[in-house]
Amino acid sequence: MKMLDKICINAMLRANVAKDKLESFLEEQDGVSNVVATLLILVIVVTLVTTFWGRLSEWANGLMDTIFKTKIS
């Protein structure tokens, strides 16, 4: 039982530390703006990839045909 108690207490302490770090991170303006900018860039990249997926797959297939001298259908 002692081992389980130690594991539980350790997990609770780590959770509290993580919660405190998250709260302090969200209170800082610089951290939030960096997160927003990163998410915005990620959304733009995902949108571009999904928009041009057909052309990207054609390009990749052509590249593989050139490299391996085969025809991929």
PDB file of C-alpha atoms in Angstrom:
ATOM      1  CA  MET A   1       0.000   0.000   0.000  1.00  0.00           C
ATOM      2  CA  LYS A   2       2.863   2.383   0.666  1.00  0.00           C
ATOM      3  CA  MET A   3       4.062   2.163  -2.921  1.00  0.00           C
ATOM      4  CA  LEU A   4       0.616   2.968  -4.325  1.00  0.00           C
ATOM      5  CA  ASP A   5       0.287   5.878  -1.905  1.00  0.00           C
ATOM      6  CA  LYS A   6       3.637   7.282  -3.020  1.00  0.00           C
ATOM      7  CA  ILE A   7       2.675   6.920  -6.681  1.00  0.00           C
ATOM      8  CA  CYS A   8      -0.665   8.637  -6.064  1.00  0.00           C
ATOM      9  CA  ILE A   9       0.884  11.497  -4.094  1.00  0.00           C
ATOM     10  CA  ASN A  10       3.595  11.956  -6.717  1.00  0.00           C
ATOM     11  CA  ALA A  11       0.993  12.054  -9.496  1.00  0.00           C
ATOM     12  CA  MET A  12      -1.089  14.603  -7.590  1.00  0.00           C
ATOM     13  CA  LEU A  13       1.955  16.806  -6.990  1.00  0.00           C
ATOM     14  CA  ARG A  14       2.909  16.663 -10.664  1.00  0.00           C
ATOM     15  CA  ALA A  15      -0.657  17.505 -11.667  1.00  0.00           C
ATOM     16  CA  ASN A  16      -0.643  20.540  -9.363  1.00  0.00           C
ATOM     17  CA  VAL A  17       2.701  21.716 -10.738  1.00  0.00           C
ATOM     18  CA  ALA A  18       1.430  21.282 -14.300  1.00  0.00           C
ATOM     19  CA  LYS A  19      -1.754  23.193 -13.432  1.00  0.00           C
ATOM     20  CA  ASP A  20       0.267  26.041 -11.927  1.00  0.00           C
ATOM     21  CA  LYS A  21       2.542  26.194 -14.965  1.00  0.00           C
ATOM     22  CA  LEU A  22      -0.455  26.225 -17.303  1.00  0.00           C
ATOM     23  CA  GLU A  23      -2.134  29.014 -15.358  1.00  0.00           C
ATOM     24  CA  SER A  24       1.008  31.143 -15.361  1.00  0.00           C
ATOM     25  CA  PHE A  25       1.507  30.459 -19.083  1.00  0.00           C
ATOM     26  CA  LEU A  26      -2.033  31.559 -19.899  1.00  0.00           C
ATOM     27  CA  GLU A  27      -1.640  34.733 -17.815  1.00  0.00           C
ATOM     28  CA  GLU A  28       1.311  35.901 -19.917  1.00  0.00           C
ATOM     29  CA  GLN A  29       0.310  37.790 -23.067  1.00  0.00           C
ATOM     30  CA  ASP A  30       3.407  36.756 -25.023  1.00  0.00           C
ATOM     31  CA  GLY A  31       2.765  33.055 -24.564  1.00  0.00           C
ATOM     32  CA  VAL A  32      -0.846  33.286 -25.668  1.00  0.00           C
ATOM     33  CA  SER A  33      -0.017  35.297 -28.781  1.00  0.00           C
ATOM     34  CA  ASN A  34       2.649  32.751 -29.739  1.00  0.00           C
ATOM     35  CA  VAL A  35       0.161  29.917 -29.358  1.00  0.00           C
ATOM     36  CA  VAL A  36      -2.426  31.757 -31.455  1.00  0.00           C
ATOM     37  CA  ALA A  37       0.139  32.492 -34.176  1.00  0.00           C
ATOM     38  CA  THR A  38       1.282  28.861 -34.222  1.00  0.00           C
ATOM     39  CA  LEU A  39      -2.284  27.572 -34.469  1.00  0.00           C
ATOM     40  CA  LEU A  40      -3.061  30.041 -37.254  1.00  0.00           C
ATOM     41  CA  ILE A  41      -0.038  28.899 -39.270  1.00  0.00           C
ATOM     42  CA  LEU A  42      -1.014  25.264 -38.682  1.00  0.00           C
ATOM     43  CA  VAL A  43      -4.562  25.918 -39.929  1.00  0.00           C
ATOM     44  CA  ILE A  44      -3.225  27.658 -43.048  1.00  0.00           C
ATOM     45  CA  VAL A  45      -0.842  24.779 -43.827  1.00  0.00           C
ATOM     46  CA  VAL A  46      -3.545  22.140 -43.329  1.00  0.00           C
ATOM     47  CA  THR A  47      -5.943  24.120 -45.535  1.00  0.00           C
ATOM     48  CA  LEU A  48      -3.358  24.433 -48.307  1.00  0.00           C
ATOM     49  CA  VAL A  49      -2.474  20.740 -48.160  1.00  0.00           C
ATOM     50  CA  THR A  50      -6.110  19.651 -48.322  1.00  0.00           C
ATOM     51  CA  THR A  51      -6.807  22.088 -51.159  1.00  0.00           C
ATOM     52  CA  PHE A  52      -3.927  20.903 -53.318  1.00  0.00           C
ATOM     53  CA  TRP A  53      -3.921  17.225 -52.267  1.00  0.00           C
ATOM     54  CA  GLY A  54      -4.665  15.957 -55.796  1.00  0.00           C
ATOM     55  CA  ARG A  55      -1.815  17.896 -57.356  1.00  0.00           C
ATOM     56  CA  LEU A  56       0.551  16.904 -54.551  1.00  0.00           C
ATOM     57  CA  SER A  57      -0.225  13.211 -55.017  1.00  0.00           C
ATOM     58  CA  GLU A  58       0.263  13.512 -58.799  1.00  0.00           C
ATOM     59  CA  TRP A  59       3.606  15.218 -58.212  1.00  0.00           C
ATOM     60  CA  ALA A  60       4.681  12.591 -55.668  1.00  0.00           C
ATOM     61  CA  ASN A  61       3.655   9.744 -57.995  1.00  0.00           C
ATOM     62  CA  GLY A  62       5.574  11.342 -60.862  1.00  0.00           C
ATOM     63  CA  LEU A  63       8.606  11.730 -58.636  1.00  0.00           C
ATOM     64  CA  MET A  64       8.422   8.073 -57.566  1.00  0.00           C
ATOM     65  CA  ASP A  65       8.026   7.006 -61.224  1.00  0.00           C
ATOM     66  CA  THR A  66      11.171   8.943 -62.073  1.00  0.00           C
ATOM     67  CA  ILE A  67      13.146   7.557 -59.133  1.00  0.00           C
ATOM     68  CA  PHE A  68      12.128   3.905 -59.427  1.00  0.00           C
ATOM     69  CA  LYS A  69      11.462   3.820 -63.209  1.00  0.00           C
ATOM     70  CA  THR A  70       7.998   2.339 -62.639  1.00  0.00           C
ATOM     71  CA  LYS A  71       4.432   3.368 -63.315  1.00  0.00           C
ATOM     72  CA  ILE A  72       2.144   3.819 -60.288  1.00  0.00           C
ATOM     73  CA  SER A  73      -1.577   3.856 -61.075  1.00  0.00           C
TER      74      SER A  73
END
